């Protein structure tokens, strides 16, 4: 999705940036993990296929993705690829209802799990979807065994609506009423800035 190609979202510990070609090699290494393949219901890709996928995320109007960075390491001048923690995605799943989106979160680096990175990343993406993309209903599809993710989305007011015994997958929904929108905006500290300017500023400060 082109709309977020120059957007960076900063929270308290998380920095979301557009998925760029220079992120692909690290992402490709992540997805060699059988654990992550299972958690994300993904098949392993070649590096060339991973670059094609990155271009698809950039170009397709029904997909929006951000790479999750550790903002503290970024602010210390850590190279961007070395600050990568995971990714968070939105899919516009119904062409007749552009206000409906499916959300996915992956914290790929084990050392960052259970430390709030997932929750903050999801909050920032929910905020962005609501304020920029006009999303009013979110859904999340989570493997039945992924208890940590189910708890995360329950904490963010998602409710279970169905269970697929065939795919062993829960579907959760969150309808953004006016009250829920106010709760999200009031409880999600976020700063939106230009990704390109942020990168230049970081490079200048390191130099």
Tab-separated table of C-alpha atoms in Angstrom:
chain	number	residue	atom	x	y	z
A	1	UNK	CA	0.000	0.000	0.000
A	2	UNK	CA	1.538	3.252	-1.156
A	3	UNK	CA	-0.212	5.376	1.451
A	4	UNK	CA	2.267	4.468	4.204
A	5	UNK	CA	5.487	4.476	2.147
A	6	UNK	CA	6.785	7.588	3.930
A	7	UNK	CA	5.112	7.031	7.305
A	8	UNK	CA	6.833	6.193	10.583
A	9	UNK	CA	4.812	5.679	13.765
A	10	UNK	CA	6.591	6.095	17.091
A	11	UNK	CA	5.223	4.807	20.364
A	12	UNK	CA	6.982	4.507	23.697
A	13	UNK	CA	9.287	1.584	22.859
A	14	UNK	CA	8.198	0.675	19.328
A	15	UNK	CA	8.942	2.363	16.018
A	16	UNK	CA	6.936	1.250	12.979
A	17	UNK	CA	8.471	1.880	9.549
A	18	UNK	CA	7.481	0.903	5.981
A	19	UNK	CA	8.662	-2.476	4.705
A	20	UNK	CA	11.614	-1.616	2.446
A	21	UNK	CA	13.907	-3.784	0.277
A	22	UNK	CA	16.767	-3.437	2.766
A	23	UNK	CA	14.609	-5.214	5.372
A	24	UNK	CA	14.116	-8.299	3.200
A	25	UNK	CA	17.297	-10.296	3.989
A	26	UNK	CA	16.644	-10.156	7.749
A	27	UNK	CA	12.971	-10.952	7.214
A	28	UNK	CA	13.926	-13.881	4.976
A	29	UNK	CA	16.160	-15.291	7.729
A	30	UNK	CA	13.286	-15.041	10.201
A	31	UNK	CA	10.943	-16.982	7.964
A	32	UNK	CA	13.277	-19.965	7.781
A	33	UNK	CA	12.066	-20.737	11.305
A	34	UNK	CA	9.594	-23.624	11.415
A	35	UNK	CA	8.075	-22.075	14.547
A	36	UNK	CA	7.309	-18.795	12.756
A	37	UNK	CA	6.048	-20.637	9.683
A	38	UNK	CA	3.594	-22.496	11.898
A	39	UNK	CA	2.516	-19.411	13.873
A	40	UNK	CA	1.949	-17.365	10.713
A	41	UNK	CA	0.602	-20.226	8.560
A	42	UNK	CA	3.338	-19.430	6.027
A	43	UNK	CA	5.365	-21.436	3.548
A	44	UNK	CA	9.124	-20.850	3.198
A	45	UNK	CA	10.066	-18.609	0.268
A	46	UNK	CA	13.266	-18.125	-1.677
A	47	UNK	CA	15.027	-14.777	-1.253
A	48	UNK	CA	13.816	-13.742	-4.720
A	49	UNK	CA	10.251	-14.609	-3.766
A	50	UNK	CA	10.643	-12.610	-0.548
A	51	UNK	CA	11.647	-9.524	-2.559
A	52	UNK	CA	8.596	-10.081	-4.778
A	53	UNK	CA	6.444	-10.271	-1.661
A	54	UNK	CA	7.895	-7.008	-0.356
A	55	UNK	CA	7.010	-5.310	-3.646
A	56	UNK	CA	3.502	-6.722	-3.402
A	57	UNK	CA	3.099	-5.268	0.096
A	58	UNK	CA	4.243	-1.918	-1.243
A	59	UNK	CA	2.100	-1.857	-4.378
A	60	UNK	CA	-1.137	-3.679	-3.538
A	61	UNK	CA	-3.959	-1.409	-2.396
A	62	UNK	CA	-5.438	-4.047	-0.077
A	63	UNK	CA	-2.311	-4.581	2.062
A	64	UNK	CA	-0.565	-2.366	4.605
A	65	UNK	CA	2.518	-3.415	6.521
A	66	UNK	CA	5.047	-1.945	8.908
A	67	UNK	CA	8.325	-3.357	10.179
A	68	UNK	CA	8.639	-3.159	13.967
A	69	UNK	CA	11.856	-1.602	15.264
A	70	UNK	CA	13.193	-1.282	18.797
A	71	UNK	CA	13.071	2.513	19.070
A	72	UNK	CA	15.618	2.662	21.896
A	73	UNK	CA	18.246	0.876	19.805
A	74	UNK	CA	17.326	3.011	16.783
A	75	UNK	CA	17.805	6.213	18.796
A	76	UNK	CA	21.268	4.988	19.795
A	77	UNK	CA	22.232	4.783	16.112
A	78	UNK	CA	21.796	1.036	15.656
A	79	UNK	CA	21.578	0.130	11.936
A	80	UNK	CA	17.940	-0.251	10.986
A	81	UNK	CA	18.177	-3.920	10.007
A	82	UNK	CA	19.677	-4.717	13.417
A	83	UNK	CA	16.793	-2.971	15.220
A	84	UNK	CA	14.144	-5.162	13.557
A	85	UNK	CA	11.827	-7.014	15.923
A	86	UNK	CA	8.953	-8.217	13.718
A	87	UNK	CA	6.126	-6.906	11.583
A	88	UNK	CA	2.460	-5.901	11.792
A	89	UNK	CA	0.033	-6.070	8.884
A	90	UNK	CA	-3.444	-5.100	7.741
A	91	UNK	CA	-5.373	-6.843	4.965
A	92	UNK	CA	-8.487	-5.237	3.482
A	93	UNK	CA	-10.372	-8.497	3.139
A	94	UNK	CA	-13.689	-7.370	1.625
A	95	UNK	CA	-13.693	-5.170	-1.537
A	96	UNK	CA	-17.301	-4.248	-0.793
A	97	UNK	CA	-16.448	-3.161	2.753
A	98	UNK	CA	-13.173	-1.159	2.826
A	99	UNK	CA	-13.778	-0.394	6.523
A	100	UNK	CA	-13.079	-4.050	7.433
A	101	UNK	CA	-9.503	-5.223	7.916
A	102	UNK	CA	-7.703	-8.291	9.191
A	103	UNK	CA	-4.727	-7.590	11.446
A	104	UNK	CA	-1.649	-9.754	11.990
A	105	UNK	CA	1.305	-9.350	14.335
A	106	UNK	CA	4.633	-11.216	14.424
A	107	UNK	CA	7.343	-10.670	17.006
A	108	UNK	CA	10.056	-12.651	15.273
A	109	UNK	CA	12.908	-12.079	17.721
A	110	UNK	CA	12.361	-14.339	20.766
A	111	UNK	CA	14.135	-11.962	23.166
A	112	UNK	CA	11.476	-9.295	22.498
A	113	UNK	CA	8.468	-11.499	23.219
A	114	UNK	CA	6.502	-10.959	26.395
A	115	UNK	CA	7.861	-7.416	26.802
A	116	UNK	CA	4.984	-5.374	25.416
A	117	UNK	CA	6.262	-4.975	21.848
A	118	UNK	CA	3.360	-6.930	20.406
A	119	UNK	CA	0.688	-4.985	22.251
A	120	UNK	CA	2.181	-1.587	21.419
A	121	UNK	CA	2.641	-2.521	17.759
A	122	UNK	CA	-0.967	-3.682	17.459
A	123	UNK	CA	-2.186	-0.516	19.180
A	124	UNK	CA	-0.227	1.674	16.766
A	125	UNK	CA	-1.570	-0.241	13.776
A	126	UNK	CA	-5.153	-0.057	15.066
A	127	UNK	CA	-4.653	3.684	15.553
A	128	UNK	CA	-3.261	4.114	12.041
A	129	UNK	CA	-6.020	2.051	10.478
A	130	UNK	CA	-8.713	4.008	12.285
A	131	UNK	CA	-7.323	7.491	11.729
A	132	UNK	CA	-5.786	7.159	8.248
A	133	UNK	CA	-7.438	4.222	6.470
A	134	UNK	CA	-10.963	4.580	7.840
A	135	UNK	CA	-11.106	1.103	9.374
A	136	UNK	CA	-14.036	0.570	11.744
A	137	UNK	CA	-14.020	-3.215	12.136
A	138	UNK	CA	-10.981	-5.387	12.738
A	139	UNK	CA	-10.634	-9.131	12.752
A	140	UNK	CA	-7.784	-11.364	13.838
A	141	UNK	CA	-7.323	-15.035	12.963
A	142	UNK	CA	-5.161	-16.841	15.491
A	143	UNK	CA	-4.077	-20.449	15.855
A	144	UNK	CA	-5.941	-22.113	18.702
A	145	UNK	CA	-2.662	-23.010	20.409
A	146	UNK	CA	-1.310	-19.457	20.304
A	147	UNK	CA	-2.588	-18.535	23.756
A	148	UNK	CA	-0.339	-15.463	24.108
A	149	UNK	CA	-1.791	-13.841	20.969
A	150	UNK	CA	-5.367	-14.668	21.988
A	151	UNK	CA	-4.775	-12.995	25.352
A	152	UNK	CA	-3.213	-9.974	23.651
A	153	UNK	CA	-6.204	-9.383	21.394
A	154	UNK	CA	-8.663	-10.035	24.226
A	155	UNK	CA	-6.859	-7.332	26.198
A	156	UNK	CA	-7.447	-4.969	23.262
A	157	UNK	CA	-11.207	-5.643	23.365
A	158	UNK	CA	-11.343	-8.233	20.569
A	159	UNK	CA	-13.994	-10.902	21.091
A	160	UNK	CA	-14.130	-14.453	19.755
A	161	UNK	CA	-16.766	-14.910	17.048
A	162	UNK	CA	-15.930	-18.321	15.582
A	163	UNK	CA	-13.701	-21.373	15.833
A	164	UNK	CA	-12.584	-23.443	12.861
A	165	UNK	CA	-11.910	-26.987	14.028
A	166	UNK	CA	-10.554	-27.830	10.564
A	167	UNK	CA	-7.864	-25.129	10.679
A	168	UNK	CA	-7.702	-25.028	14.504
A	169	UNK	CA	-8.088	-21.270	14.269
A	170	UNK	CA	-9.994	-18.668	16.252
A	171	UNK	CA	-11.514	-15.604	14.609
A	172	UNK	CA	-11.842	-12.524	16.815
A	173	UNK	CA	-13.571	-9.231	15.963
A	174	UNK	CA	-13.446	-5.699	17.293
A	175	UNK	CA	-16.064	-3.177	16.266
A	176	UNK	CA	-14.877	0.396	16.727
A	177	UNK	CA	-17.800	2.243	18.238
A	178	UNK	CA	-17.372	5.895	19.174
A	179	UNK	CA	-16.579	4.834	22.745
A	180	UNK	CA	-14.015	2.268	21.578
A	181	UNK	CA	-12.407	4.767	19.207
A	182	UNK	CA	-12.060	7.273	22.052
A	183	UNK	CA	-10.537	4.579	24.282
A	184	UNK	CA	-7.986	3.668	21.590
A	185	UNK	CA	-6.990	7.255	20.829
A	186	UNK	CA	-6.819	8.239	24.503
A	187	UNK	CA	-4.672	5.260	25.537
A	188	UNK	CA	-2.263	5.036	22.585
A	189	UNK	CA	0.604	7.524	22.627
A	190	UNK	CA	1.770	7.875	19.022
A	191	UNK	CA	3.778	10.321	16.945
A	192	UNK	CA	3.528	10.178	13.157
A	193	UNK	CA	6.452	11.496	11.131
A	194	UNK	CA	8.113	11.281	7.727
A	195	UNK	CA	10.130	8.088	7.427
A	196	UNK	CA	12.613	9.659	5.018
A	197	UNK	CA	13.233	12.687	7.242
A	198	UNK	CA	13.576	10.437	10.274
A	199	UNK	CA	16.223	8.362	8.500
A	200	UNK	CA	18.158	11.471	7.441
A	201	UNK	CA	18.053	12.850	10.983
A	202	UNK	CA	19.283	9.561	12.410
A	203	UNK	CA	22.133	9.375	9.901
A	204	UNK	CA	23.153	12.975	10.572
A	205	UNK	CA	23.182	12.431	14.337
A	206	UNK	CA	25.393	9.345	13.963
A	207	UNK	CA	27.783	11.117	11.597
